[in-house]
mmCIF file of C-alpha atoms and ligand atoms in Angstrom:
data_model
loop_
_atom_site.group_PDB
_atom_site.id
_atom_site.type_symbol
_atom_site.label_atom_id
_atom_site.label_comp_id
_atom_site.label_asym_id
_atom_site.label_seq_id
_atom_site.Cartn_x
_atom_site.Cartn_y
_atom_site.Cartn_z
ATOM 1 C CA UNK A 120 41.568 -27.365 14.599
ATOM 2 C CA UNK A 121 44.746 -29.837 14.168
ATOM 3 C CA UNK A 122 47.444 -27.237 13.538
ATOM 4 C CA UNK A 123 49.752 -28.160 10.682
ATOM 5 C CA UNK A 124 53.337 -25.780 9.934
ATOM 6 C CA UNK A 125 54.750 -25.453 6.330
ATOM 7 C CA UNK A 126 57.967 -24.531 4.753
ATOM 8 C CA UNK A 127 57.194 -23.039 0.905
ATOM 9 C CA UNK A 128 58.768 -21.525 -2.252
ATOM 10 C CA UNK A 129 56.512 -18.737 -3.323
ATOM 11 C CA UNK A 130 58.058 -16.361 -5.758
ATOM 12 C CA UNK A 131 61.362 -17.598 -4.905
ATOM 13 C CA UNK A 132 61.197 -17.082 -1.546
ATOM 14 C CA UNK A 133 61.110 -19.777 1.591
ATOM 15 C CA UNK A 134 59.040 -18.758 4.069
ATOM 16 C CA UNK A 135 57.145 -20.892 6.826
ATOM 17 C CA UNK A 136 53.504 -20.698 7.740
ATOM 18 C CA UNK A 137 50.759 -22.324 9.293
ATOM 19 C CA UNK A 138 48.150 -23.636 7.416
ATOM 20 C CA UNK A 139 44.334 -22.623 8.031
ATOM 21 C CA UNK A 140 41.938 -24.901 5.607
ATOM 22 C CA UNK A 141 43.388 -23.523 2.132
ATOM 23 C CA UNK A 142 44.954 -20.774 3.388
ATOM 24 C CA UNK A 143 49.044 -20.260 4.652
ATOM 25 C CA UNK A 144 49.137 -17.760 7.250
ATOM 26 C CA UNK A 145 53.007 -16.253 6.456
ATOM 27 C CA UNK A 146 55.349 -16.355 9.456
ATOM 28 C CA UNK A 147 58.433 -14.884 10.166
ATOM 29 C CA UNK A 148 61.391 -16.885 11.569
ATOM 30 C CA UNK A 149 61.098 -20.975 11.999
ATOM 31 C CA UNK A 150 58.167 -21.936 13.862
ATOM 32 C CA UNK A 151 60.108 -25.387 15.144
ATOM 33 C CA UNK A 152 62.868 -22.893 16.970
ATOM 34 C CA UNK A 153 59.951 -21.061 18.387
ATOM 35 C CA UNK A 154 60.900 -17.966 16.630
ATOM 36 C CA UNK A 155 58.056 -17.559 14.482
ATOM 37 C CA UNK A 156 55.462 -14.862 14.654
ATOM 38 C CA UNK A 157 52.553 -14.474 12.177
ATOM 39 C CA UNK A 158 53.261 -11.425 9.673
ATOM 40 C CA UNK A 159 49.804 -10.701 8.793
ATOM 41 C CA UNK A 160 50.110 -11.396 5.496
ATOM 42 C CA UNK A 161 48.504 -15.083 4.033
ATOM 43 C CA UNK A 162 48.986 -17.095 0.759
ATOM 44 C CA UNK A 163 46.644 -19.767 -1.161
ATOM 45 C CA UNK A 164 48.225 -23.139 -0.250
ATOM 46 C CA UNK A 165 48.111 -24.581 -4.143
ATOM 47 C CA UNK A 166 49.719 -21.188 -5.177
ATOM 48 C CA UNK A 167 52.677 -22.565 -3.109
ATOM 49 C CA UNK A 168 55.555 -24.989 -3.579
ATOM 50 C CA UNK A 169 55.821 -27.263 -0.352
ATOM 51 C CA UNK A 170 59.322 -28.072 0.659
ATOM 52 C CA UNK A 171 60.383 -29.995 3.274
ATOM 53 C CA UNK A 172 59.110 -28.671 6.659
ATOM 54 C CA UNK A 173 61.858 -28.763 8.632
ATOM 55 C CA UNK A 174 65.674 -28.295 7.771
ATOM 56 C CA UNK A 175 67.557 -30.947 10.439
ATOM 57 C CA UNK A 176 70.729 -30.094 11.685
ATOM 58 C CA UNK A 177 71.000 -34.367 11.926
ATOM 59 C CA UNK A 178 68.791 -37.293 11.817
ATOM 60 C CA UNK A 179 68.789 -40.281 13.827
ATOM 61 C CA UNK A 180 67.332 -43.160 12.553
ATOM 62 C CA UNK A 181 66.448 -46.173 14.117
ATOM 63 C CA UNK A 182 66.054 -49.858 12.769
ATOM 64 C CA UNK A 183 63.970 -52.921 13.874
ATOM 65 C CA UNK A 184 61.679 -51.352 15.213
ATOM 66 C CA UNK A 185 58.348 -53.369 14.529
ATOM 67 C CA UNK A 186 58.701 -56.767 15.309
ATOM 68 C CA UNK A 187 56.603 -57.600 11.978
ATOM 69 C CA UNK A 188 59.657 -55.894 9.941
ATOM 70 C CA UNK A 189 62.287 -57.832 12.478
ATOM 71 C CA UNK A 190 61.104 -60.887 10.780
ATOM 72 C CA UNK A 191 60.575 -60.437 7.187
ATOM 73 C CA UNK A 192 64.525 -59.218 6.913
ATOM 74 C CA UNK A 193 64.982 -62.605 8.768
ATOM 75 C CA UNK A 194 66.848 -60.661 11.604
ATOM 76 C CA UNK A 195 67.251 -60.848 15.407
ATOM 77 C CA UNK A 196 64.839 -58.634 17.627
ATOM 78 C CA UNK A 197 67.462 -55.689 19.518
ATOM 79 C CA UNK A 198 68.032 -55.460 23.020
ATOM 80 C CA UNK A 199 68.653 -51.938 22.679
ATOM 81 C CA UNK A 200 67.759 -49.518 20.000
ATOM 82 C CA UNK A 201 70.001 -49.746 16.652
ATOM 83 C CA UNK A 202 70.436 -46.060 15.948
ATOM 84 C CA UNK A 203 72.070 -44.792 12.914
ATOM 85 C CA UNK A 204 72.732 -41.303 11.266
ATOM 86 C CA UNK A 205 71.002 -40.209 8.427
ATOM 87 C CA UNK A 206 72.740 -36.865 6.259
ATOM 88 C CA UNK A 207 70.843 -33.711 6.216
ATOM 89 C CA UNK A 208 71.657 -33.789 2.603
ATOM 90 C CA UNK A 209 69.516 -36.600 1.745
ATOM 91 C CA UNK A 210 66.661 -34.322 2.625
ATOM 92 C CA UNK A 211 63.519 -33.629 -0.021
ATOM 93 C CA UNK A 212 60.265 -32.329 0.721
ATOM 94 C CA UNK A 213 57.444 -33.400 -1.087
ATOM 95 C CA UNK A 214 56.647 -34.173 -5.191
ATOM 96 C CA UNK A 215 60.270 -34.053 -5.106
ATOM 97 C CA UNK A 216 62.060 -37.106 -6.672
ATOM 98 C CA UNK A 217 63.802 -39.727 -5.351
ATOM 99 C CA UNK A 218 66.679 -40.545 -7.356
ATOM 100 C CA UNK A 219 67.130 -43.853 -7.914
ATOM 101 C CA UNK A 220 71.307 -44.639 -8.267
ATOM 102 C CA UNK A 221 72.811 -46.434 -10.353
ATOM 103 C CA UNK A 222 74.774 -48.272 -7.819
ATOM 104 C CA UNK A 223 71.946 -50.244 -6.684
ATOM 105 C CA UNK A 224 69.664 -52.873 -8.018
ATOM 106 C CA UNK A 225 67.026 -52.970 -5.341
ATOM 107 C CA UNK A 226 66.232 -49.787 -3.562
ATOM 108 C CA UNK A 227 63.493 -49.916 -1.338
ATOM 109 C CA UNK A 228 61.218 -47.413 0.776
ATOM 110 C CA UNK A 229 59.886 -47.330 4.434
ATOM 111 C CA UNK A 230 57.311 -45.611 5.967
ATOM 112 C CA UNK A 231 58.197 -44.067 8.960
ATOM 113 C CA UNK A 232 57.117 -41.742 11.475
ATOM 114 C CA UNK A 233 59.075 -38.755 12.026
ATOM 115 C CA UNK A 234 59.851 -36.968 14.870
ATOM 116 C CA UNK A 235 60.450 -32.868 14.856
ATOM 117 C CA UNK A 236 62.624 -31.885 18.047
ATOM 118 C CA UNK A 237 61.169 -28.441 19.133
ATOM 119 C CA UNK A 238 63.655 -27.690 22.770
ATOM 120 C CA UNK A 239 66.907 -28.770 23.307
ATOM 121 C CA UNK A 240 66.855 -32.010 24.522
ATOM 122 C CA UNK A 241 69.860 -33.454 26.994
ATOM 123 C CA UNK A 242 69.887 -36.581 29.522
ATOM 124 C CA UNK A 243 65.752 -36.236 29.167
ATOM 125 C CA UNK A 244 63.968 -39.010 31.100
ATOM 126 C CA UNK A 245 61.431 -41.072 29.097
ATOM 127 C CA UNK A 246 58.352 -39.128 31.287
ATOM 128 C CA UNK A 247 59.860 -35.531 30.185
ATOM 129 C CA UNK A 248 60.422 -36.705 26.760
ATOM 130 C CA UNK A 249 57.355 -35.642 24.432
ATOM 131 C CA UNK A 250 58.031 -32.190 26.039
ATOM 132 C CA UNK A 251 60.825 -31.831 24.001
ATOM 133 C CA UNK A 252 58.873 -32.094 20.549
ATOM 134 C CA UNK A 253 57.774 -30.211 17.912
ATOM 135 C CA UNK A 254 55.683 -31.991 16.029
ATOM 136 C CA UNK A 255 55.300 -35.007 14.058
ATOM 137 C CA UNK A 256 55.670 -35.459 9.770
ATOM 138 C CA UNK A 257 55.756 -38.135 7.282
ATOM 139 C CA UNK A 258 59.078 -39.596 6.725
ATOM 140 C CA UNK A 259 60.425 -42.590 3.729
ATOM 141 C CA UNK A 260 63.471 -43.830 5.209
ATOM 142 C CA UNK A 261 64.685 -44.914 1.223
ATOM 143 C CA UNK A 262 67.316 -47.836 1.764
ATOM 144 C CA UNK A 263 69.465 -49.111 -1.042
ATOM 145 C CA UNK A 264 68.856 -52.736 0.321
ATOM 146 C CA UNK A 265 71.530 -54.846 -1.676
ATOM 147 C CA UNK A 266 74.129 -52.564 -0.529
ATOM 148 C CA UNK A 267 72.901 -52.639 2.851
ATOM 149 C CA UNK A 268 72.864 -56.348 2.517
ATOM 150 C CA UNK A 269 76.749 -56.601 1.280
ATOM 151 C CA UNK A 270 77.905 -53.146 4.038
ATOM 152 C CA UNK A 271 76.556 -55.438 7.068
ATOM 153 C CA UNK A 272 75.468 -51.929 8.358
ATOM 154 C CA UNK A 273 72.531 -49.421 7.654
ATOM 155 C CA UNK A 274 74.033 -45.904 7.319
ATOM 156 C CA UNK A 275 75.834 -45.942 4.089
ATOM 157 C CA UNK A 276 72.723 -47.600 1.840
ATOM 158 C CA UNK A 277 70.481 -44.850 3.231
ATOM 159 C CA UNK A 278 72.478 -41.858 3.203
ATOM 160 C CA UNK A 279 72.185 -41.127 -0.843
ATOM 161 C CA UNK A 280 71.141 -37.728 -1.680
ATOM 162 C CA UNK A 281 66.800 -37.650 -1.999
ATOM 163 C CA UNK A 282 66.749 -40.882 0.294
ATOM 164 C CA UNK A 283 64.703 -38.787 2.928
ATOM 165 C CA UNK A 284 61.618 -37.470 1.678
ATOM 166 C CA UNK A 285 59.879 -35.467 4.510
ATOM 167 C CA UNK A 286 56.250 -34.185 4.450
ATOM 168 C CA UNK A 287 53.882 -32.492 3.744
ATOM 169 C CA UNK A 288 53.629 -30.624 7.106
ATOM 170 C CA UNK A 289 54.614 -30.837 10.885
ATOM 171 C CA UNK A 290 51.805 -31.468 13.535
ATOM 172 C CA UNK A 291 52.293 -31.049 17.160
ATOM 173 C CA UNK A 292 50.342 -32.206 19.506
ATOM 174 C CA UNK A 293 49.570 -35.755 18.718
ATOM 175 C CA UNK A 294 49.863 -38.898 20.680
ATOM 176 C CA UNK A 295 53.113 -40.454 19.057
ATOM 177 C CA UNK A 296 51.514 -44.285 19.908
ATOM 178 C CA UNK A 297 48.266 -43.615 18.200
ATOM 179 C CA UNK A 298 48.966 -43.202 14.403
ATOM 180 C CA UNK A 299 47.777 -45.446 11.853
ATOM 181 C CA UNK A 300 50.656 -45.660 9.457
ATOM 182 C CA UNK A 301 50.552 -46.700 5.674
ATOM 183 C CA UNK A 302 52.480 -46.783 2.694
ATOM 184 C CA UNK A 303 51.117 -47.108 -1.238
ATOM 185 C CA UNK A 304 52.821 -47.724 -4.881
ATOM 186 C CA UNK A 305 51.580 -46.763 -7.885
ATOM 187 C CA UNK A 306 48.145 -46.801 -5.345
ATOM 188 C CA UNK A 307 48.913 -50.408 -4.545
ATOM 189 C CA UNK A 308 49.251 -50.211 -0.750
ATOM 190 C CA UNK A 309 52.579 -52.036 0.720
ATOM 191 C CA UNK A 310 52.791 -51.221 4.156
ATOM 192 C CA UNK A 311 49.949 -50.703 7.057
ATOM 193 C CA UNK A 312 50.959 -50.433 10.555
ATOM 194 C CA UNK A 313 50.099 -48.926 13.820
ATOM 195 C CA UNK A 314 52.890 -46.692 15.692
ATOM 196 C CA UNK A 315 51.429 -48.613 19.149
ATOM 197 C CA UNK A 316 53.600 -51.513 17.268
ATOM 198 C CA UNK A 317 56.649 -49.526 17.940
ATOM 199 C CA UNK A 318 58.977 -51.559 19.699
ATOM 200 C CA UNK A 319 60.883 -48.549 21.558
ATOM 201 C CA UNK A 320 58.629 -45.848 21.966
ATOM 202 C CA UNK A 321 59.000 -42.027 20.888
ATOM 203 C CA UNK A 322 59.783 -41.324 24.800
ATOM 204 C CA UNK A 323 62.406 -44.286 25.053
ATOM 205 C CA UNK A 324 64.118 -43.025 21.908
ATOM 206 C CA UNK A 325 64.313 -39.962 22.880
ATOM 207 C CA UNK A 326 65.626 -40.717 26.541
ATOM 208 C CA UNK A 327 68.131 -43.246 24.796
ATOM 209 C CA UNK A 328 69.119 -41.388 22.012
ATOM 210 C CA UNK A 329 69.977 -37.794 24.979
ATOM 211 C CA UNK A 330 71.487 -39.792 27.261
ATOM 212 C CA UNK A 331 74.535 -39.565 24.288
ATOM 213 C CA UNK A 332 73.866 -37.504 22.004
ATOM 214 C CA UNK A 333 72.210 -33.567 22.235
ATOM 215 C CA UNK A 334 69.063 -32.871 20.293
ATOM 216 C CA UNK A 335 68.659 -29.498 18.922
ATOM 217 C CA UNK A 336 65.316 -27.721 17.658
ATOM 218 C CA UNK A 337 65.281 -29.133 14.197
ATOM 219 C CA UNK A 338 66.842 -32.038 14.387
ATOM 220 C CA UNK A 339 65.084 -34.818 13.628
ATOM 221 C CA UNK A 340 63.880 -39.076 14.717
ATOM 222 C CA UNK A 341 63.061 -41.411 12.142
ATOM 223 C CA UNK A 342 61.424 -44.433 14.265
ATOM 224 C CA UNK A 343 61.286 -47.235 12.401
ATOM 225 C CA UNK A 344 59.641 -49.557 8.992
ATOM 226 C CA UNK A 345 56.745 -51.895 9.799
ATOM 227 C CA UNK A 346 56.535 -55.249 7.199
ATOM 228 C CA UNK A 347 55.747 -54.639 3.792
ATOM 229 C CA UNK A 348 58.907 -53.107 2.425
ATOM 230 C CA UNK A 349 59.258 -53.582 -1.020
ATOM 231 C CA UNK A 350 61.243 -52.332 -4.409
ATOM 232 C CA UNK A 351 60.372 -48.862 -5.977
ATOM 233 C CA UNK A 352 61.776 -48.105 -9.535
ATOM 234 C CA UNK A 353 61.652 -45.235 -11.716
ATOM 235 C CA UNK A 354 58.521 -43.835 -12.344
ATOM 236 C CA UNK A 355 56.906 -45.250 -9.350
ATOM 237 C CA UNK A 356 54.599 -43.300 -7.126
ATOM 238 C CA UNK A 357 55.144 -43.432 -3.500
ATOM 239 C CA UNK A 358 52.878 -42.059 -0.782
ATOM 240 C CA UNK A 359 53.392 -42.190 2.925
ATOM 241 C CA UNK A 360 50.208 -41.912 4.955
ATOM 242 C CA UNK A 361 50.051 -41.321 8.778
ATOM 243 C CA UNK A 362 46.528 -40.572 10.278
ATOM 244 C CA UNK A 363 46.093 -36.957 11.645
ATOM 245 C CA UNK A 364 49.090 -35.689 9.343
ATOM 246 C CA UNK A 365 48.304 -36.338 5.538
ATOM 247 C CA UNK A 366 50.055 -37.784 2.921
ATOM 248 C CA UNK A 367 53.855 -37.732 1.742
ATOM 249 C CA UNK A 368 54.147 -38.207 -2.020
ATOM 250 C CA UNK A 369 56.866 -38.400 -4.346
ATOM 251 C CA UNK A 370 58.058 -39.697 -7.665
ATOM 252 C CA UNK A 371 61.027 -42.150 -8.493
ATOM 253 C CA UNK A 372 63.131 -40.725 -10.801
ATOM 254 C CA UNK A 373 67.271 -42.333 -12.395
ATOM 255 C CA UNK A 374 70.112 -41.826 -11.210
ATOM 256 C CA UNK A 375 72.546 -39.198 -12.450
HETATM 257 MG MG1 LIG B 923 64.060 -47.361 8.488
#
Protein backbone atom coordinates (compact mmCIF):
# COMPACT_ATOMS: atom_id res chain seq x y z
CA UNK A 1 0.00 0.00 0.00
CA UNK A 2 1.06 3.67 -1.36
CA UNK A 3 2.42 5.13 1.87
CA UNK A 4 1.23 8.67 2.51
CA UNK A 5 2.96 10.98 5.79
CA UNK A 6 0.85 13.69 7.60
CA UNK A 7 1.48 16.65 9.72
CA UNK A 8 -1.88 17.30 12.15
CA UNK A 9 -3.37 19.48 14.94
CA UNK A 10 -5.09 17.14 17.30
CA UNK A 11 -5.88 18.63 20.64
CA UNK A 12 -3.52 21.32 20.02
CA UNK A 13 -0.79 19.40 19.36
CA UNK A 14 1.33 18.86 15.85
CA UNK A 15 2.36 15.65 15.48
CA UNK A 16 3.25 13.64 12.18
CA UNK A 17 2.00 10.24 11.19
CA UNK A 18 1.51 7.93 8.54
CA UNK A 19 -1.67 7.24 7.32
CA UNK A 20 -3.15 3.53 7.14
CA UNK A 21 -6.79 3.63 5.27
CA UNK A 22 -8.63 5.91 8.01
CA UNK A 23 -6.33 5.53 10.49
CA UNK A 24 -2.95 7.99 11.53
CA UNK A 25 -0.41 5.89 12.99
CA UNK A 26 1.32 8.77 15.55
CA UNK A 27 5.06 9.25 15.05
CA UNK A 28 7.57 10.82 16.90
CA UNK A 29 10.07 13.26 15.32
CA UNK A 30 9.67 14.36 11.37
CA UNK A 31 9.42 11.51 9.18
CA UNK A 32 11.05 13.75 6.07
CA UNK A 33 14.44 14.14 8.42
CA UNK A 34 14.24 10.45 8.94
CA UNK A 35 13.78 10.88 12.57
CA UNK A 36 10.50 9.48 12.96
CA UNK A 37 9.59 6.32 14.75
CA UNK A 38 6.00 5.03 15.21
CA UNK A 39 4.79 5.63 18.98
CA UNK A 40 2.25 3.03 19.10
CA UNK A 41 -0.38 5.09 19.61
CA UNK A 42 -3.00 5.90 16.33
CA UNK A 43 -5.70 8.60 15.67
CA UNK A 44 -8.97 8.65 13.29
CA UNK A 45 -7.83 10.75 10.29
CA UNK A 46 -11.29 13.05 10.21
CA UNK A 47 -10.75 13.54 14.03
CA UNK A 48 -7.61 15.43 12.81
CA UNK A 49 -6.74 18.85 11.44
CA UNK A 50 -4.29 18.39 8.37
CA UNK A 51 -1.63 21.00 8.14
CA UNK A 52 0.82 21.33 5.78
CA UNK A 53 3.08 18.22 5.59
CA UNK A 54 6.21 19.50 5.52
CA UNK A 55 7.69 22.77 7.14
CA UNK A 56 10.54 24.00 4.30
CA UNK A 57 13.45 25.61 5.44
CA UNK A 58 13.17 27.32 1.51
CA UNK A 59 11.43 26.72 -1.66
CA UNK A 60 12.64 26.89 -5.05
CA UNK A 61 10.37 27.42 -7.61
CA UNK A 62 10.72 27.11 -11.09
CA UNK A 63 8.86 28.83 -14.12
CA UNK A 64 8.16 27.80 -17.78
CA UNK A 65 8.21 24.75 -17.33
CA UNK A 66 5.50 23.19 -19.75
CA UNK A 67 5.85 24.38 -23.02
CA UNK A 68 1.83 24.60 -23.21
CA UNK A 69 2.11 27.35 -20.25
CA UNK A 70 5.37 28.97 -22.22
CA UNK A 71 2.88 29.99 -24.74
CA UNK A 72 -0.29 31.10 -23.29
CA UNK A 73 1.86 33.92 -21.14
CA UNK A 74 3.14 34.68 -24.73
CA UNK A 75 6.78 34.08 -23.43
CA UNK A 76 10.09 32.67 -24.74
CA UNK A 77 10.89 28.87 -24.02
CA UNK A 78 14.32 28.95 -21.31
CA UNK A 79 17.54 27.65 -22.10
CA UNK A 80 18.11 26.98 -18.62
CA UNK A 81 15.78 26.63 -15.75
CA UNK A 82 14.25 30.09 -14.33
CA UNK A 83 14.45 29.38 -10.63
CA UNK A 84 13.06 31.64 -8.09
CA UNK A 85 12.59 31.63 -4.20
CA UNK A 86 9.46 31.19 -2.69
CA UNK A 87 9.14 32.34 1.49
CA UNK A 88 8.51 29.66 3.93
CA UNK A 89 6.00 32.05 5.23
CA UNK A 90 3.70 31.81 2.43
CA UNK A 91 3.16 28.27 3.54
CA UNK A 92 -0.66 26.76 4.28
CA UNK A 93 -1.67 23.33 4.45
CA UNK A 94 -4.87 22.35 3.38
CA UNK A 95 -8.79 23.95 3.82
CA UNK A 96 -6.68 26.75 4.77
CA UNK A 97 -7.41 30.06 2.92
CA UNK A 98 -5.74 31.81 0.51
CA UNK A 99 -5.90 35.36 1.10
CA UNK A 100 -6.59 37.23 -1.64
CA UNK A 101 -4.67 41.02 -1.24
CA UNK A 102 -5.80 43.88 -1.85
CA UNK A 103 -2.90 44.93 -3.88
CA UNK A 104 -3.83 42.89 -6.73
CA UNK A 105 -6.57 42.70 -9.25
CA UNK A 106 -5.86 39.36 -10.84
CA UNK A 107 -4.39 36.69 -8.70
CA UNK A 108 -4.11 33.50 -10.19
CA UNK A 109 -3.29 29.75 -9.14
CA UNK A 110 -1.02 26.92 -10.57
CA UNK A 111 -0.95 23.50 -10.11
CA UNK A 112 2.21 22.20 -9.46
CA UNK A 113 4.01 19.27 -8.41
CA UNK A 114 5.98 19.44 -5.39
CA UNK A 115 9.00 18.04 -4.49
CA UNK A 116 9.92 16.98 -0.60
CA UNK A 117 13.88 16.82 -0.21
CA UNK A 118 14.46 13.85 2.23
CA UNK A 119 18.93 13.82 2.33
CA UNK A 120 21.02 16.56 1.95
CA UNK A 121 21.51 17.16 -1.42
CA UNK A 122 25.00 18.93 -2.83
CA UNK A 123 26.63 18.93 -6.50
CA UNK A 124 24.09 15.68 -7.06
CA UNK A 125 24.27 14.39 -10.66
CA UNK A 126 20.92 14.09 -12.50
CA UNK A 127 21.28 9.87 -12.17
CA UNK A 128 21.74 10.24 -8.16
CA UNK A 129 19.08 12.75 -7.98
CA UNK A 130 15.63 11.02 -6.99
CA UNK A 131 17.82 9.49 -4.19
CA UNK A 132 17.76 12.55 -2.53
CA UNK A 133 13.81 12.73 -2.12
CA UNK A 134 11.31 12.40 0.20
CA UNK A 135 8.35 12.30 -1.32
CA UNK A 136 6.09 14.06 -3.53
CA UNK A 137 2.72 16.56 -2.46
CA UNK A 138 0.35 18.82 -4.07
CA UNK A 139 1.53 22.28 -4.43
CA UNK A 140 -0.61 25.90 -5.88
CA UNK A 141 2.12 28.09 -6.76
CA UNK A 142 -0.63 31.35 -6.17
CA UNK A 143 0.85 34.29 -8.39
CA UNK A 144 -0.43 37.81 -8.12
CA UNK A 145 -0.18 38.05 -12.03
CA UNK A 146 -0.63 41.92 -12.67
CA UNK A 147 2.08 42.58 -10.33
CA UNK A 148 4.15 40.03 -11.80
CA UNK A 149 3.32 41.55 -15.09
CA UNK A 150 4.44 45.33 -13.99
CA UNK A 151 7.84 43.64 -11.45
CA UNK A 152 9.23 41.99 -14.85
CA UNK A 153 10.19 39.19 -12.32
CA UNK A 154 8.34 36.24 -10.50
CA UNK A 155 9.42 36.27 -6.82
CA UNK A 156 7.77 39.25 -5.37
CA UNK A 157 3.96 38.47 -6.90
CA UNK A 158 4.25 34.99 -5.37
CA UNK A 159 5.77 35.46 -2.15
CA UNK A 160 2.41 36.87 -0.23
CA UNK A 161 1.63 35.16 2.90
CA UNK A 162 -1.03 31.82 2.03
CA UNK A 163 0.35 31.91 -1.68
CA UNK A 164 1.67 28.25 -1.11
CA UNK A 165 -0.88 25.89 -0.24
CA UNK A 166 0.76 22.41 0.26
CA UNK A 167 -1.12 19.07 0.58
CA UNK A 168 -2.77 16.88 1.79
CA UNK A 169 0.11 14.38 2.34
CA UNK A 170 3.72 13.45 1.16
CA UNK A 171 4.23 10.20 -0.96
CA UNK A 172 7.53 8.71 -1.63
CA UNK A 173 8.19 6.48 -3.92
CA UNK A 174 6.60 7.58 -7.10
CA UNK A 175 7.92 8.06 -10.54
CA UNK A 176 8.17 12.01 -10.66
CA UNK A 177 7.42 11.77 -14.82
CA UNK A 178 4.31 9.75 -14.43
CA UNK A 179 1.66 11.95 -12.65
CA UNK A 180 -1.42 13.06 -14.16
CA UNK A 181 -1.81 16.57 -12.89
CA UNK A 182 -5.11 18.67 -12.63
CA UNK A 183 -6.49 21.65 -11.28
CA UNK A 184 -10.51 22.55 -10.62
CA UNK A 185 -12.63 25.87 -9.59
CA UNK A 186 -15.64 25.94 -8.03
CA UNK A 187 -15.48 22.02 -9.72
CA UNK A 188 -14.92 23.61 -13.09
CA UNK A 189 -11.60 22.00 -14.07
CA UNK A 190 -8.81 24.64 -15.42
CA UNK A 191 -5.76 22.87 -15.74
CA UNK A 192 -4.90 19.04 -16.89
CA UNK A 193 -1.43 18.09 -17.54
CA UNK A 194 0.98 15.28 -17.43
CA UNK A 195 4.39 15.78 -15.32
CA UNK A 196 6.12 13.70 -18.56
CA UNK A 197 5.37 17.41 -20.08
CA UNK A 198 7.91 18.77 -17.75
CA UNK A 199 10.35 20.55 -19.62
CA UNK A 200 13.36 20.05 -17.02
CA UNK A 201 12.84 17.05 -15.22
CA UNK A 202 12.72 16.41 -11.28
CA UNK A 203 16.45 14.92 -11.73
CA UNK A 204 17.69 18.00 -13.89
CA UNK A 205 16.25 20.38 -11.30
CA UNK A 206 17.60 18.92 -8.77
CA UNK A 207 21.22 18.51 -10.34
CA UNK A 208 20.82 22.28 -11.48
CA UNK A 209 19.36 23.69 -8.64
CA UNK A 210 22.79 21.61 -6.11
CA UNK A 211 25.20 22.48 -8.32
CA UNK A 212 24.50 26.23 -6.42
CA UNK A 213 22.56 26.01 -3.95
CA UNK A 214 22.40 23.10 -0.82
CA UNK A 215 19.16 21.25 -0.30
CA UNK A 216 18.30 20.31 3.13
CA UNK A 217 15.67 17.58 4.37
CA UNK A 218 12.61 19.72 4.19
CA UNK A 219 13.21 21.97 1.85
CA UNK A 220 11.21 21.98 -0.87
CA UNK A 221 10.81 22.11 -5.41
CA UNK A 222 7.91 23.56 -6.90
CA UNK A 223 8.30 22.39 -10.75
CA UNK A 224 6.29 24.22 -12.74
CA UNK A 225 2.25 25.40 -14.15
CA UNK A 226 0.96 23.60 -17.24
CA UNK A 227 -1.77 25.93 -19.52
CA UNK A 228 -4.91 26.69 -18.04
CA UNK A 229 -4.05 29.27 -15.44
CA UNK A 230 -6.74 31.36 -14.67
CA UNK A 231 -8.23 34.08 -11.94
CA UNK A 232 -9.49 32.82 -8.47
CA UNK A 233 -11.51 35.34 -6.28
CA UNK A 234 -12.95 35.20 -2.98
CA UNK A 235 -15.00 32.47 -2.24
CA UNK A 236 -13.65 30.30 -4.90
CA UNK A 237 -12.84 26.68 -4.39
CA UNK A 238 -9.59 25.44 -5.56
CA UNK A 239 -8.42 21.83 -5.73
CA UNK A 240 -5.12 20.53 -6.93
CA UNK A 241 -5.19 16.93 -8.10
CA UNK A 242 -2.07 14.77 -8.84
CA UNK A 243 -2.69 10.97 -9.49
CA UNK A 244 -1.29 8.62 -6.73
CA UNK A 245 -1.32 11.62 -4.10
CA UNK A 246 -4.97 13.04 -3.65
CA UNK A 247 -6.34 16.22 -3.70
CA UNK A 248 -5.19 19.78 -2.36
CA UNK A 249 -8.17 21.98 -1.50
CA UNK A 250 -8.59 25.32 -0.27
CA UNK A 251 -10.83 28.33 -0.09
CA UNK A 252 -10.21 32.01 -1.35
CA UNK A 253 -10.72 34.24 1.20
CA UNK A 254 -9.96 38.89 1.24
CA UNK A 255 -7.33 40.40 2.00
CA UNK A 256 -6.61 41.94 5.39
MG1 LIG B 1 4.61 28.33 -10.92
Amino acid sequence: MTERFVRYEYLEQVRYGRVTGAVVEVLTGDPVSGSATPTGESVALREVTLLAPVVPGKILAVGRNYADHIAEMGMGTPTVPRLFFKPPSAVIGPGELIRHPVQSQQVEHEAELAVVIGRTARDVPAADALSRVFGYTCANDVTARDIQRADGQPSWAKAFDTFCPLGPWIVPGLDPAALEIMCTVNGQERQRSHTSLLLTSVAELIAHITAAVTLEPGDVILTGTPAGVGAIVPGDEVAVTISGIGTLLNRVGSGQ
